[in-house]
Amino acid sequence: MLSKIALDKLQHLNSELTTLREENIELKVHLKRAEQERDAALKQRESLGLVKKVGPVGTVKSLRTQPLVQPNEDANPKLAEILSKVAPDKELVVGIANNNVRSMVNIWFSSLKRAGVSNYLLVALDDQIAHFCKSNQVPFYRRDATIAAIQKDTGDNHAISGLKFHLLREFLELGYSVLLSDVDILFFQNPFLHLYRDCDVESMSDGYNNQTAYGYDDVSDDPKMGWARYAHTMRIWVFNSGLFYIRPTIPSIELLDRVTSRLSKEKAWDQAVFNEELFRPSHPGYEGLHASLRVMDYYLFMNSKVMFTIVRKDANFDGFLPVALHVNYHPDKYERMLALINYFVNGKKDALKAFPDGSEWR
């Protein structure tokens, strides 16, 4: 039996070890971000000036990392004050929710805390969820938001999801980068250690393999064309608008404005509009958005199709831990989120057995 003195010393050492681990993660995030910002600044400096001569083959690179906007703290002093405390390094996870999804909000912020993330905030759309955040020491920003009349009968989740593009603009205008996160997402690692920060938008994918997530050559067959029956097309599965990192740049803010404007006039799914504005090229009658894009690693930032149809069945993934997991392919979100915590956090490898790959059509 350990003496009380020995037990106290052990507890103290464990506490110190936990603190050191948390500080080490923060230092790693700071170092990675500083290196990325330095590299981006060098590239931006090199791109400035008069017309340049073309260098040797393989040395010519265009600018992908756009300069940040000048912060305008007068745009929203209340939010600026909150963010100065929550996100001193000018980047944070942001969720948006009302009291209807309180149970998932609880799982969401608990996973962030468990992953060692302190720079996060919930945009609370009603007083009940704001009180819930306050009672659980969760940073929040109380914000009333009006759902556009044309979106009111699209379902509560989709209608609220459509609000985020308008609300995110307030963060970007203040000079903050945001990792936007729906509340049906679990975090298992600190996501800021796994971001590249080299594009305007860095998003998780709805794809489930290299082809669907990163793009592929899809051949269309039209037999009546004879010799020219085969036409090559490029396809990529959509960016998921429930988890993406967006930098405060001019193209990023233009993207948010475009999506917000369309959702105020069209009865459309916000994710579809988000992707249309990101990918559509300029053509007669339309000027495309010139934003730089990056797809996140679909195993690190995982959707639930990948998890339930591939990862849980493959022994090669034993011991694998994703950074984040979005339960976007399944309507029984709460139940699956609890089971995923048991699977990854509590080590209960049979926790997912009761769940089918897909779900019943609703």
mmCIF file of C-alpha atoms in Angstrom:
data_model
loop_
_atom_site.group_PDB
_atom_site.id
_atom_site.type_symbol
_atom_site.label_atom_id
_atom_site.label_comp_id
_atom_site.label_asym_id
_atom_site.label_seq_id
_atom_site.Cartn_x
_atom_site.Cartn_y
_atom_site.Cartn_z
ATOM 1 C CA MET A 1 0.000 0.000 0.000
ATOM 2 C CA LEU A 2 1.225 3.460 -0.892
ATOM 3 C CA SER A 3 1.384 5.946 1.930
ATOM 4 C CA LYS A 4 -0.707 9.113 1.775
ATOM 5 C CA ILE A 5 2.456 11.146 1.126
ATOM 6 C CA ALA A 6 3.399 8.875 -1.760
ATOM 7 C CA LEU A 7 -0.135 9.071 -3.183
ATOM 8 C CA ASP A 8 -0.154 12.860 -2.942
ATOM 9 C CA LYS A 9 3.234 13.018 -4.661
ATOM 10 C CA LEU A 10 2.015 10.697 -7.419
ATOM 11 C CA GLN A 11 -1.079 12.789 -7.993
ATOM 12 C CA HIS A 12 1.055 15.930 -8.098
ATOM 13 C CA LEU A 13 3.424 14.384 -10.655
ATOM 14 C CA ASN A 14 0.512 13.221 -12.789
ATOM 15 C CA SER A 15 -0.940 16.718 -12.687
ATOM 16 C CA GLU A 16 2.396 18.232 -13.712
ATOM 17 C CA LEU A 17 2.728 15.705 -16.535
ATOM 18 C CA THR A 18 -0.731 16.593 -17.847
ATOM 19 C CA THR A 19 0.123 20.301 -17.746
ATOM 20 C CA LEU A 20 3.394 19.726 -19.587
ATOM 21 C CA ARG A 21 1.632 17.690 -22.259
ATOM 22 C CA GLU A 22 -0.940 20.452 -22.793
ATOM 23 C CA GLU A 23 1.798 23.084 -22.978
ATOM 24 C CA ASN A 24 3.748 20.920 -25.412
ATOM 25 C CA ILE A 25 0.727 20.678 -27.740
ATOM 26 C CA GLU A 26 0.252 24.445 -27.593
ATOM 27 C CA LEU A 27 3.924 24.994 -28.421
ATOM 28 C CA LYS A 28 3.649 22.605 -31.375
ATOM 29 C CA VAL A 29 0.630 24.524 -32.682
ATOM 30 C CA HIS A 30 2.454 27.858 -32.268
ATOM 31 C CA LEU A 31 5.562 26.553 -34.019
ATOM 32 C CA LYS A 32 3.678 25.027 -36.925
ATOM 33 C CA ARG A 33 1.578 28.140 -37.473
ATOM 34 C CA ALA A 34 4.640 30.422 -37.253
ATOM 35 C CA GLU A 35 6.495 28.331 -39.847
ATOM 36 C CA GLN A 36 3.473 28.359 -42.150
ATOM 37 C CA GLU A 37 3.004 32.123 -41.784
ATOM 38 C CA ARG A 38 6.703 32.706 -42.480
ATOM 39 C CA ASP A 39 6.579 30.603 -45.650
ATOM 40 C CA ALA A 40 3.408 32.355 -46.812
ATOM 41 C CA ALA A 41 4.925 35.796 -46.208
ATOM 42 C CA LEU A 42 8.013 34.867 -48.241
ATOM 43 C CA LYS A 43 5.862 33.668 -51.136
ATOM 44 C CA GLN A 44 3.727 36.808 -51.017
ATOM 45 C CA ARG A 45 6.822 39.022 -51.026
ATOM 46 C CA GLU A 46 8.263 37.145 -53.991
ATOM 47 C CA SER A 47 5.019 37.588 -55.926
ATOM 48 C CA LEU A 48 4.993 41.382 -55.539
ATOM 49 C CA GLY A 49 6.617 43.817 -57.908
ATOM 50 C CA LEU A 50 6.894 44.134 -61.663
ATOM 51 C CA VAL A 51 6.532 41.400 -64.272
ATOM 52 C CA LYS A 52 9.084 38.728 -63.572
ATOM 53 C CA LYS A 53 11.109 36.583 -65.900
ATOM 54 C CA VAL A 54 10.132 32.942 -66.011
ATOM 55 C CA GLY A 55 12.565 30.648 -64.217
ATOM 56 C CA PRO A 56 13.644 27.127 -65.189
ATOM 57 C CA VAL A 57 11.106 24.331 -65.567
ATOM 58 C CA GLY A 58 9.796 23.235 -62.189
ATOM 59 C CA THR A 59 10.659 26.482 -60.397
ATOM 60 C CA VAL A 60 7.586 28.526 -61.322
ATOM 61 C CA LYS A 61 4.911 28.618 -58.618
ATOM 62 C CA SER A 62 1.792 30.771 -58.421
ATOM 63 C CA LEU A 63 0.575 32.378 -55.206
ATOM 64 C CA ARG A 64 -1.898 30.223 -53.289
ATOM 65 C CA THR A 65 -1.769 31.815 -49.856
ATOM 66 C CA GLN A 66 -3.573 35.137 -50.100
ATOM 67 C CA PRO A 67 -2.647 37.990 -47.716
ATOM 68 C CA LEU A 68 -4.965 38.509 -44.752
ATOM 69 C CA VAL A 69 -7.399 41.409 -44.568
ATOM 70 C CA GLN A 70 -6.828 44.348 -42.258
ATOM 71 C CA PRO A 71 -8.892 43.605 -39.095
ATOM 72 C CA ASN A 72 -11.781 45.959 -38.407
ATOM 73 C CA GLU A 73 -12.536 45.761 -34.683
ATOM 74 C CA ASP A 74 -15.128 48.533 -34.988
ATOM 75 C CA ALA A 75 -17.317 46.151 -36.972
ATOM 76 C CA ASN A 76 -18.265 44.197 -33.836
ATOM 77 C CA PRO A 77 -16.637 45.400 -30.583
ATOM 78 C CA LYS A 78 -18.550 42.863 -28.469
ATOM 79 C CA LEU A 79 -17.320 39.881 -30.473
ATOM 80 C CA ALA A 80 -13.832 41.397 -30.728
ATOM 81 C CA GLU A 81 -13.591 41.515 -26.934
ATOM 82 C CA ILE A 82 -14.694 37.882 -26.592
ATOM 83 C CA LEU A 83 -12.295 36.654 -29.265
ATOM 84 C CA SER A 84 -9.330 38.499 -27.789
ATOM 85 C CA LYS A 85 -9.684 36.247 -24.732
ATOM 86 C CA VAL A 86 -10.727 33.001 -26.425
ATOM 87 C CA ALA A 87 -8.361 33.071 -29.402
ATOM 88 C CA PRO A 88 -5.237 35.169 -28.745
ATOM 89 C CA ASP A 89 -3.537 33.498 -31.731
ATOM 90 C CA LYS A 90 -6.291 34.656 -34.103
ATOM 91 C CA GLU A 91 -7.776 31.230 -34.915
ATOM 92 C CA LEU A 92 -10.467 29.133 -33.273
ATOM 93 C CA VAL A 93 -13.100 26.426 -33.667
ATOM 94 C CA VAL A 94 -16.593 27.886 -34.048
ATOM 95 C CA GLY A 95 -19.881 26.003 -33.689
ATOM 96 C CA ILE A 96 -23.383 27.382 -34.157
ATOM 97 C CA ALA A 97 -26.436 25.960 -32.396
ATOM 98 C CA ASN A 98 -29.709 26.517 -30.599
ATOM 99 C CA ASN A 99 -31.164 24.627 -27.667
ATOM 100 C CA ASN A 100 -32.781 21.991 -29.915
ATOM 101 C CA VAL A 101 -29.436 20.204 -30.226
ATOM 102 C CA ARG A 102 -28.224 20.674 -26.647
ATOM 103 C CA SER A 103 -27.342 17.000 -26.196
ATOM 104 C CA MET A 104 -25.032 17.049 -29.217
ATOM 105 C CA VAL A 105 -23.543 20.392 -28.176
ATOM 106 C CA ASN A 106 -22.584 18.776 -24.886
ATOM 107 C CA ILE A 107 -20.790 15.920 -26.655
ATOM 108 C CA TRP A 108 -19.191 18.383 -29.107
ATOM 109 C CA PHE A 109 -17.561 20.688 -26.549
ATOM 110 C CA SER A 110 -16.643 17.770 -24.280
ATOM 111 C CA SER A 111 -14.677 16.234 -27.155
ATOM 112 C CA LEU A 112 -12.883 19.540 -27.763
ATOM 113 C CA LYS A 113 -11.895 19.765 -24.106
ATOM 114 C CA ARG A 114 -10.726 16.156 -24.119
ATOM 115 C CA ALA A 115 -8.597 16.840 -27.211
ATOM 116 C CA GLY A 116 -6.881 19.743 -25.449
ATOM 117 C CA VAL A 117 -8.502 22.494 -27.521
ATOM 118 C CA SER A 118 -9.091 25.713 -25.592
ATOM 119 C CA ASN A 119 -9.621 28.127 -28.504
ATOM 120 C CA TYR A 120 -13.226 27.354 -29.356
ATOM 121 C CA LEU A 121 -16.548 29.131 -29.108
ATOM 122 C CA LEU A 122 -20.227 28.403 -29.656
ATOM 123 C CA VAL A 123 -22.466 30.947 -31.348
ATOM 124 C CA ALA A 124 -25.559 30.581 -29.155
ATOM 125 C CA LEU A 125 -28.747 31.307 -31.065
ATOM 126 C CA ASP A 126 -31.050 31.376 -28.039
ATOM 127 C CA ASP A 127 -30.885 32.147 -24.326
ATOM 128 C CA GLN A 128 -31.283 28.515 -23.248
ATOM 129 C CA ILE A 129 -28.179 27.270 -25.029
ATOM 130 C CA ALA A 130 -26.270 30.370 -23.899
ATOM 131 C CA HIS A 131 -27.136 29.555 -20.275
ATOM 132 C CA PHE A 132 -26.137 25.931 -20.832
ATOM 133 C CA CYS A 133 -22.729 27.048 -22.158
ATOM 134 C CA LYS A 134 -22.213 29.437 -19.259
ATOM 135 C CA SER A 135 -23.020 26.734 -16.697
ATOM 136 C CA ASN A 136 -20.449 24.434 -18.341
ATOM 137 C CA GLN A 137 -17.670 27.037 -18.702
ATOM 138 C CA VAL A 138 -17.971 26.966 -22.475
ATOM 139 C CA PRO A 139 -17.045 30.175 -24.321
ATOM 140 C CA PHE A 140 -20.051 31.488 -26.231
ATOM 141 C CA TYR A 141 -21.263 34.456 -28.236
ATOM 142 C CA ARG A 142 -24.983 35.151 -27.866
ATOM 143 C CA ARG A 143 -26.294 36.118 -31.262
ATOM 144 C CA ASP A 144 -29.802 36.458 -32.612
ATOM 145 C CA ALA A 145 -30.056 35.404 -36.229
ATOM 146 C CA THR A 146 -33.004 35.525 -38.564
ATOM 147 C CA ILE A 147 -33.584 32.617 -40.916
ATOM 148 C CA ALA A 148 -34.411 33.824 -44.424
ATOM 149 C CA ALA A 149 -38.108 33.341 -45.212
ATOM 150 C CA ILE A 150 -37.311 31.137 -48.191
ATOM 151 C CA GLN A 151 -35.290 28.741 -45.960
ATOM 152 C CA LYS A 152 -37.822 28.351 -43.146
ATOM 153 C CA ASP A 153 -39.400 25.129 -44.398
ATOM 154 C CA THR A 154 -36.136 23.388 -45.319
ATOM 155 C CA GLY A 155 -35.852 21.812 -41.855
ATOM 156 C CA ASP A 156 -34.316 23.227 -38.681
ATOM 157 C CA ASN A 157 -30.840 21.767 -39.215
ATOM 158 C CA HIS A 158 -30.485 22.987 -42.795
ATOM 159 C CA ALA A 159 -31.975 26.386 -42.010
ATOM 160 C CA ILE A 160 -29.545 26.953 -39.134
ATOM 161 C CA SER A 161 -26.672 25.611 -41.212
ATOM 162 C CA GLY A 162 -27.434 28.245 -43.809
ATOM 163 C CA LEU A 163 -26.968 30.994 -41.201
ATOM 164 C CA LYS A 164 -23.308 30.203 -40.624
ATOM 165 C CA PHE A 165 -21.972 31.920 -43.729
ATOM 166 C CA HIS A 166 -23.429 35.238 -42.661
ATOM 167 C CA LEU A 167 -22.243 34.782 -39.077
ATOM 168 C CA LEU A 168 -18.738 33.683 -40.081
ATOM 169 C CA ARG A 169 -18.199 36.963 -41.896
ATOM 170 C CA GLU A 170 -18.152 38.749 -38.538
ATOM 171 C CA PHE A 171 -15.191 36.620 -37.405
ATOM 172 C CA LEU A 172 -13.232 37.066 -40.632
ATOM 173 C CA GLU A 173 -13.819 40.808 -40.688
ATOM 174 C CA LEU A 174 -12.174 40.940 -37.254
ATOM 175 C CA GLY A 175 -9.128 39.135 -38.688
ATOM 176 C CA TYR A 176 -9.726 35.638 -37.259
ATOM 177 C CA SER A 177 -9.296 32.326 -39.062
ATOM 178 C CA VAL A 178 -12.123 29.930 -38.243
ATOM 179 C CA LEU A 179 -12.396 26.153 -38.200
ATOM 180 C CA LEU A 180 -16.149 25.988 -38.662
ATOM 181 C CA SER A 181 -17.588 22.885 -37.020
ATOM 182 C CA ASP A 182 -21.106 21.517 -36.984
ATOM 183 C CA VAL A 183 -22.030 20.110 -33.573
ATOM 184 C CA ASP A 184 -22.398 16.530 -34.878
ATOM 185 C CA ILE A 185 -18.597 16.363 -34.978
ATOM 186 C CA LEU A 186 -16.278 14.668 -32.497
ATOM 187 C CA PHE A 187 -12.684 15.776 -31.980
ATOM 188 C CA PHE A 188 -10.091 13.223 -30.901
ATOM 189 C CA GLN A 189 -6.923 15.256 -31.550
ATOM 190 C CA ASN A 190 -6.096 18.950 -31.626
ATOM 191 C CA PRO A 191 -7.042 19.925 -35.210
ATOM 192 C CA PHE A 192 -4.713 22.924 -35.283
ATOM 193 C CA LEU A 193 -1.752 20.546 -35.442
ATOM 194 C CA HIS A 194 -3.067 19.151 -38.726
ATOM 195 C CA LEU A 195 -3.913 22.238 -40.783
ATOM 196 C CA TYR A 196 -1.827 23.534 -43.688
ATOM 197 C CA ARG A 197 -3.137 27.144 -43.631
ATOM 198 C CA ASP A 198 -1.942 27.651 -47.217
ATOM 199 C CA CYS A 199 -5.319 28.219 -48.915
ATOM 200 C CA ASP A 200 -8.391 30.370 -48.503
ATOM 201 C CA VAL A 201 -10.567 27.332 -47.741
ATOM 202 C CA GLU A 202 -9.366 23.996 -46.335
ATOM 203 C CA SER A 203 -12.271 21.583 -46.078
ATOM 204 C CA MET A 204 -13.157 18.024 -45.211
ATOM 205 C CA SER A 205 -14.619 15.934 -48.025
ATOM 206 C CA ASP A 206 -17.759 13.872 -48.436
ATOM 207 C CA GLY A 207 -15.601 11.460 -50.459
ATOM 208 C CA TYR A 208 -14.586 8.017 -49.220
ATOM 209 C CA ASN A 209 -11.412 7.213 -51.199
ATOM 210 C CA ASN A 210 -8.609 8.962 -53.105
ATOM 211 C CA GLN A 211 -10.691 9.329 -56.257
ATOM 212 C CA THR A 212 -13.870 10.729 -54.741
ATOM 213 C CA ALA A 213 -12.119 12.935 -52.173
ATOM 214 C CA TYR A 214 -9.324 14.322 -54.347
ATOM 215 C CA GLY A 215 -10.791 14.130 -57.852
ATOM 216 C CA TYR A 216 -10.700 11.744 -60.791
ATOM 217 C CA ASP A 217 -11.116 11.422 -64.561
ATOM 218 C CA ASP A 218 -14.676 10.234 -65.212
ATOM 219 C CA VAL A 219 -15.321 9.046 -68.772
ATOM 220 C CA SER A 220 -18.769 9.642 -70.245
ATOM 221 C CA ASP A 221 -19.954 7.270 -72.984
ATOM 222 C CA ASP A 222 -22.242 8.450 -75.788
ATOM 223 C CA PRO A 223 -22.394 5.565 -78.353
ATOM 224 C CA LYS A 224 -24.132 7.597 -81.053
ATOM 225 C CA MET A 225 -20.940 9.693 -81.424
ATOM 226 C CA GLY A 226 -19.049 6.684 -82.790
ATOM 227 C CA TRP A 227 -15.293 7.387 -82.825
ATOM 228 C CA ALA A 228 -15.804 10.265 -80.365
ATOM 229 C CA ARG A 229 -18.173 8.377 -78.057
ATOM 230 C CA TYR A 230 -15.924 8.804 -75.004
ATOM 231 C CA ALA A 231 -15.665 12.212 -73.348
ATOM 232 C CA HIS A 232 -13.439 12.815 -70.353
ATOM 233 C CA THR A 233 -14.764 14.785 -67.395
ATOM 234 C CA MET A 234 -13.265 15.750 -64.055
ATOM 235 C CA ARG A 235 -15.247 14.916 -60.935
ATOM 236 C CA ILE A 236 -14.748 15.446 -57.231
ATOM 237 C CA TRP A 237 -17.096 14.809 -54.339
ATOM 238 C CA VAL A 238 -18.194 17.961 -52.583
ATOM 239 C CA PHE A 239 -16.495 19.851 -49.815
ATOM 240 C CA ASN A 240 -18.408 19.345 -46.580
ATOM 241 C CA SER A 241 -19.756 22.668 -45.358
ATOM 242 C CA GLY A 242 -19.931 21.302 -41.807
ATOM 243 C CA LEU A 243 -16.166 21.295 -41.247
ATOM 244 C CA PHE A 244 -13.835 23.700 -43.006
ATOM 245 C CA TYR A 245 -11.020 26.078 -42.111
ATOM 246 C CA ILE A 246 -11.392 29.524 -43.645
ATOM 247 C CA ARG A 247 -8.792 32.303 -43.550
ATOM 248 C CA PRO A 248 -9.682 36.024 -43.383
ATOM 249 C CA THR A 249 -8.877 36.881 -47.002
ATOM 250 C CA ILE A 250 -10.741 38.785 -49.698
ATOM 251 C CA PRO A 251 -11.726 35.615 -51.632
ATOM 252 C CA SER A 252 -12.958 33.988 -48.398
ATOM 253 C CA ILE A 253 -15.168 36.937 -47.489
ATOM 254 C CA GLU A 254 -16.457 37.152 -51.049
ATOM 255 C CA LEU A 255 -17.365 33.450 -50.821
ATOM 256 C CA LEU A 256 -19.358 34.024 -47.626
ATOM 257 C CA ASP A 257 -21.135 37.009 -49.172
ATOM 258 C CA ARG A 258 -22.009 35.063 -52.315
ATOM 259 C CA VAL A 259 -23.431 32.106 -50.405
ATOM 260 C CA THR A 260 -25.338 34.344 -47.994
ATOM 261 C CA SER A 261 -26.841 36.315 -50.860
ATOM 262 C CA ARG A 262 -27.993 33.218 -52.727
ATOM 263 C CA LEU A 263 -29.454 31.571 -49.622
ATOM 264 C CA SER A 264 -31.515 34.706 -48.951
ATOM 265 C CA LYS A 265 -33.138 34.339 -52.389
ATOM 266 C CA GLU A 266 -33.040 30.643 -53.286
ATOM 267 C CA LYS A 267 -34.596 27.608 -51.646
ATOM 268 C CA ALA A 268 -31.338 25.649 -51.773
ATOM 269 C CA TRP A 269 -29.122 23.450 -49.620
ATOM 270 C CA ASP A 270 -26.290 25.521 -48.194
ATOM 271 C CA GLN A 271 -23.680 22.834 -48.947
ATOM 272 C CA ALA A 272 -24.654 22.732 -52.611
ATOM 273 C CA VAL A 273 -24.435 26.517 -52.910
ATOM 274 C CA PHE A 274 -21.117 26.543 -51.017
ATOM 275 C CA ASN A 275 -19.598 24.108 -53.523
ATOM 276 C CA GLU A 276 -21.077 25.762 -56.585
ATOM 277 C CA GLU A 277 -19.492 29.069 -55.623
ATOM 278 C CA LEU A 278 -16.150 27.403 -54.865
ATOM 279 C CA PHE A 279 -15.838 25.362 -58.049
ATOM 280 C CA ARG A 280 -17.770 27.001 -60.872
ATOM 281 C CA PRO A 281 -15.409 28.660 -63.361
ATOM 282 C CA SER A 282 -16.067 31.996 -65.001
ATOM 283 C CA HIS A 283 -18.252 31.738 -68.098
ATOM 284 C CA PRO A 284 -20.534 34.035 -70.096
ATOM 285 C CA GLY A 285 -22.785 35.832 -67.647
ATOM 286 C CA TYR A 286 -20.930 34.586 -64.576
ATOM 287 C CA GLU A 287 -17.706 35.603 -62.869
ATOM 288 C CA GLY A 288 -16.201 32.777 -60.876
ATOM 289 C CA LEU A 289 -14.672 33.035 -57.410
ATOM 290 C CA HIS A 290 -10.888 32.913 -57.407
ATOM 291 C CA ALA A 291 -10.336 31.206 -54.061
ATOM 292 C CA SER A 292 -7.535 28.729 -53.373
ATOM 293 C CA LEU A 293 -8.697 25.333 -52.096
ATOM 294 C CA ARG A 294 -7.324 22.369 -50.169
ATOM 295 C CA VAL A 295 -9.030 19.064 -49.366
ATOM 296 C CA MET A 296 -8.353 17.708 -45.899
ATOM 297 C CA ASP A 297 -7.028 14.174 -45.439
ATOM 298 C CA TYR A 298 -10.247 12.140 -45.451
ATOM 299 C CA TYR A 299 -8.947 9.710 -42.829
ATOM 300 C CA LEU A 300 -7.799 12.414 -40.396
ATOM 301 C CA PHE A 301 -10.888 14.571 -40.933
ATOM 302 C CA MET A 302 -13.288 11.703 -41.426
ATOM 303 C CA ASN A 303 -16.906 11.487 -42.488
ATOM 304 C CA SER A 304 -19.142 8.766 -41.072
ATOM 305 C CA LYS A 305 -19.386 6.870 -44.372
ATOM 306 C CA VAL A 306 -15.633 6.262 -44.232
ATOM 307 C CA MET A 307 -15.891 5.241 -40.582
ATOM 308 C CA PHE A 308 -18.794 2.822 -40.809
ATOM 309 C CA THR A 309 -18.140 1.279 -44.228
ATOM 310 C CA ILE A 310 -14.325 1.082 -44.180
ATOM 311 C CA VAL A 311 -12.395 1.910 -41.012
ATOM 312 C CA ARG A 312 -14.291 -0.171 -38.465
ATOM 313 C CA LYS A 313 -14.003 -3.262 -40.709
ATOM 314 C CA ASP A 314 -10.296 -3.028 -41.552
ATOM 315 C CA ALA A 315 -7.798 -4.453 -39.050
ATOM 316 C CA ASN A 316 -5.145 -2.121 -40.494
ATOM 317 C CA PHE A 317 -6.930 0.703 -38.689
ATOM 318 C CA ASP A 318 -6.682 -0.874 -35.246
ATOM 319 C CA GLY A 319 -5.277 1.796 -32.965
ATOM 320 C CA PHE A 320 -5.883 4.552 -35.532
ATOM 321 C CA LEU A 321 -7.244 7.812 -34.135
ATOM 322 C CA PRO A 322 -8.793 10.421 -36.444
ATOM 323 C CA VAL A 323 -8.458 14.116 -35.722
ATOM 324 C CA ALA A 324 -12.175 14.714 -36.155
ATOM 325 C CA LEU A 325 -15.153 12.611 -37.172
ATOM 326 C CA HIS A 326 -18.308 14.077 -38.667
ATOM 327 C CA VAL A 327 -21.487 12.019 -38.294
ATOM 328 C CA ASN A 328 -22.886 13.517 -41.476
ATOM 329 C CA TYR A 329 -24.018 10.408 -43.368
ATOM 330 C CA HIS A 330 -26.321 9.103 -40.632
ATOM 331 C CA PRO A 331 -29.482 10.605 -39.091
ATOM 332 C CA ASP A 332 -29.103 8.778 -35.746
ATOM 333 C CA LYS A 333 -26.318 11.200 -34.897
ATOM 334 C CA TYR A 334 -26.524 11.290 -31.108
ATOM 335 C CA GLU A 335 -26.497 7.523 -30.692
ATOM 336 C CA ARG A 336 -23.596 7.076 -33.088
ATOM 337 C CA MET A 337 -21.615 9.872 -31.440
ATOM 338 C CA LEU A 338 -21.914 8.143 -28.069
ATOM 339 C CA ALA A 339 -20.887 4.823 -29.612
ATOM 340 C CA LEU A 340 -17.882 6.424 -31.337
ATOM 341 C CA ILE A 341 -16.692 7.829 -28.006
ATOM 342 C CA ASN A 342 -16.900 4.344 -26.528
ATOM 343 C CA TYR A 343 -15.016 2.969 -29.529
ATOM 344 C CA PHE A 344 -12.160 5.472 -29.700
ATOM 345 C CA VAL A 345 -11.919 6.869 -26.167
ATOM 346 C CA ASN A 346 -13.026 3.995 -23.962
ATOM 347 C CA GLY A 347 -11.559 1.242 -26.141
ATOM 348 C CA LYS A 348 -14.810 -0.711 -26.505
ATOM 349 C CA LYS A 349 -14.251 -2.292 -29.917
ATOM 350 C CA ASP A 350 -17.733 -3.799 -30.026
ATOM 351 C CA ALA A 351 -19.409 -0.420 -29.499
ATOM 352 C CA LEU A 352 -20.264 -0.018 -33.188
ATOM 353 C CA LYS A 353 -21.547 -3.518 -33.910
ATOM 354 C CA ALA A 354 -25.199 -2.591 -33.486
ATOM 355 C CA PHE A 355 -25.051 0.035 -36.241
ATOM 356 C CA PRO A 356 -25.542 -0.770 -39.935
ATOM 357 C CA ASP A 357 -23.306 0.757 -42.599
ATOM 358 C CA GLY A 358 -26.065 3.071 -43.732
ATOM 359 C CA SER A 359 -29.475 4.034 -42.451
ATOM 360 C CA GLU A 360 -33.107 3.729 -43.374
ATOM 361 C CA TRP A 361 -34.412 6.193 -45.935
ATOM 362 C CA ARG A 362 -36.226 9.083 -44.289
#
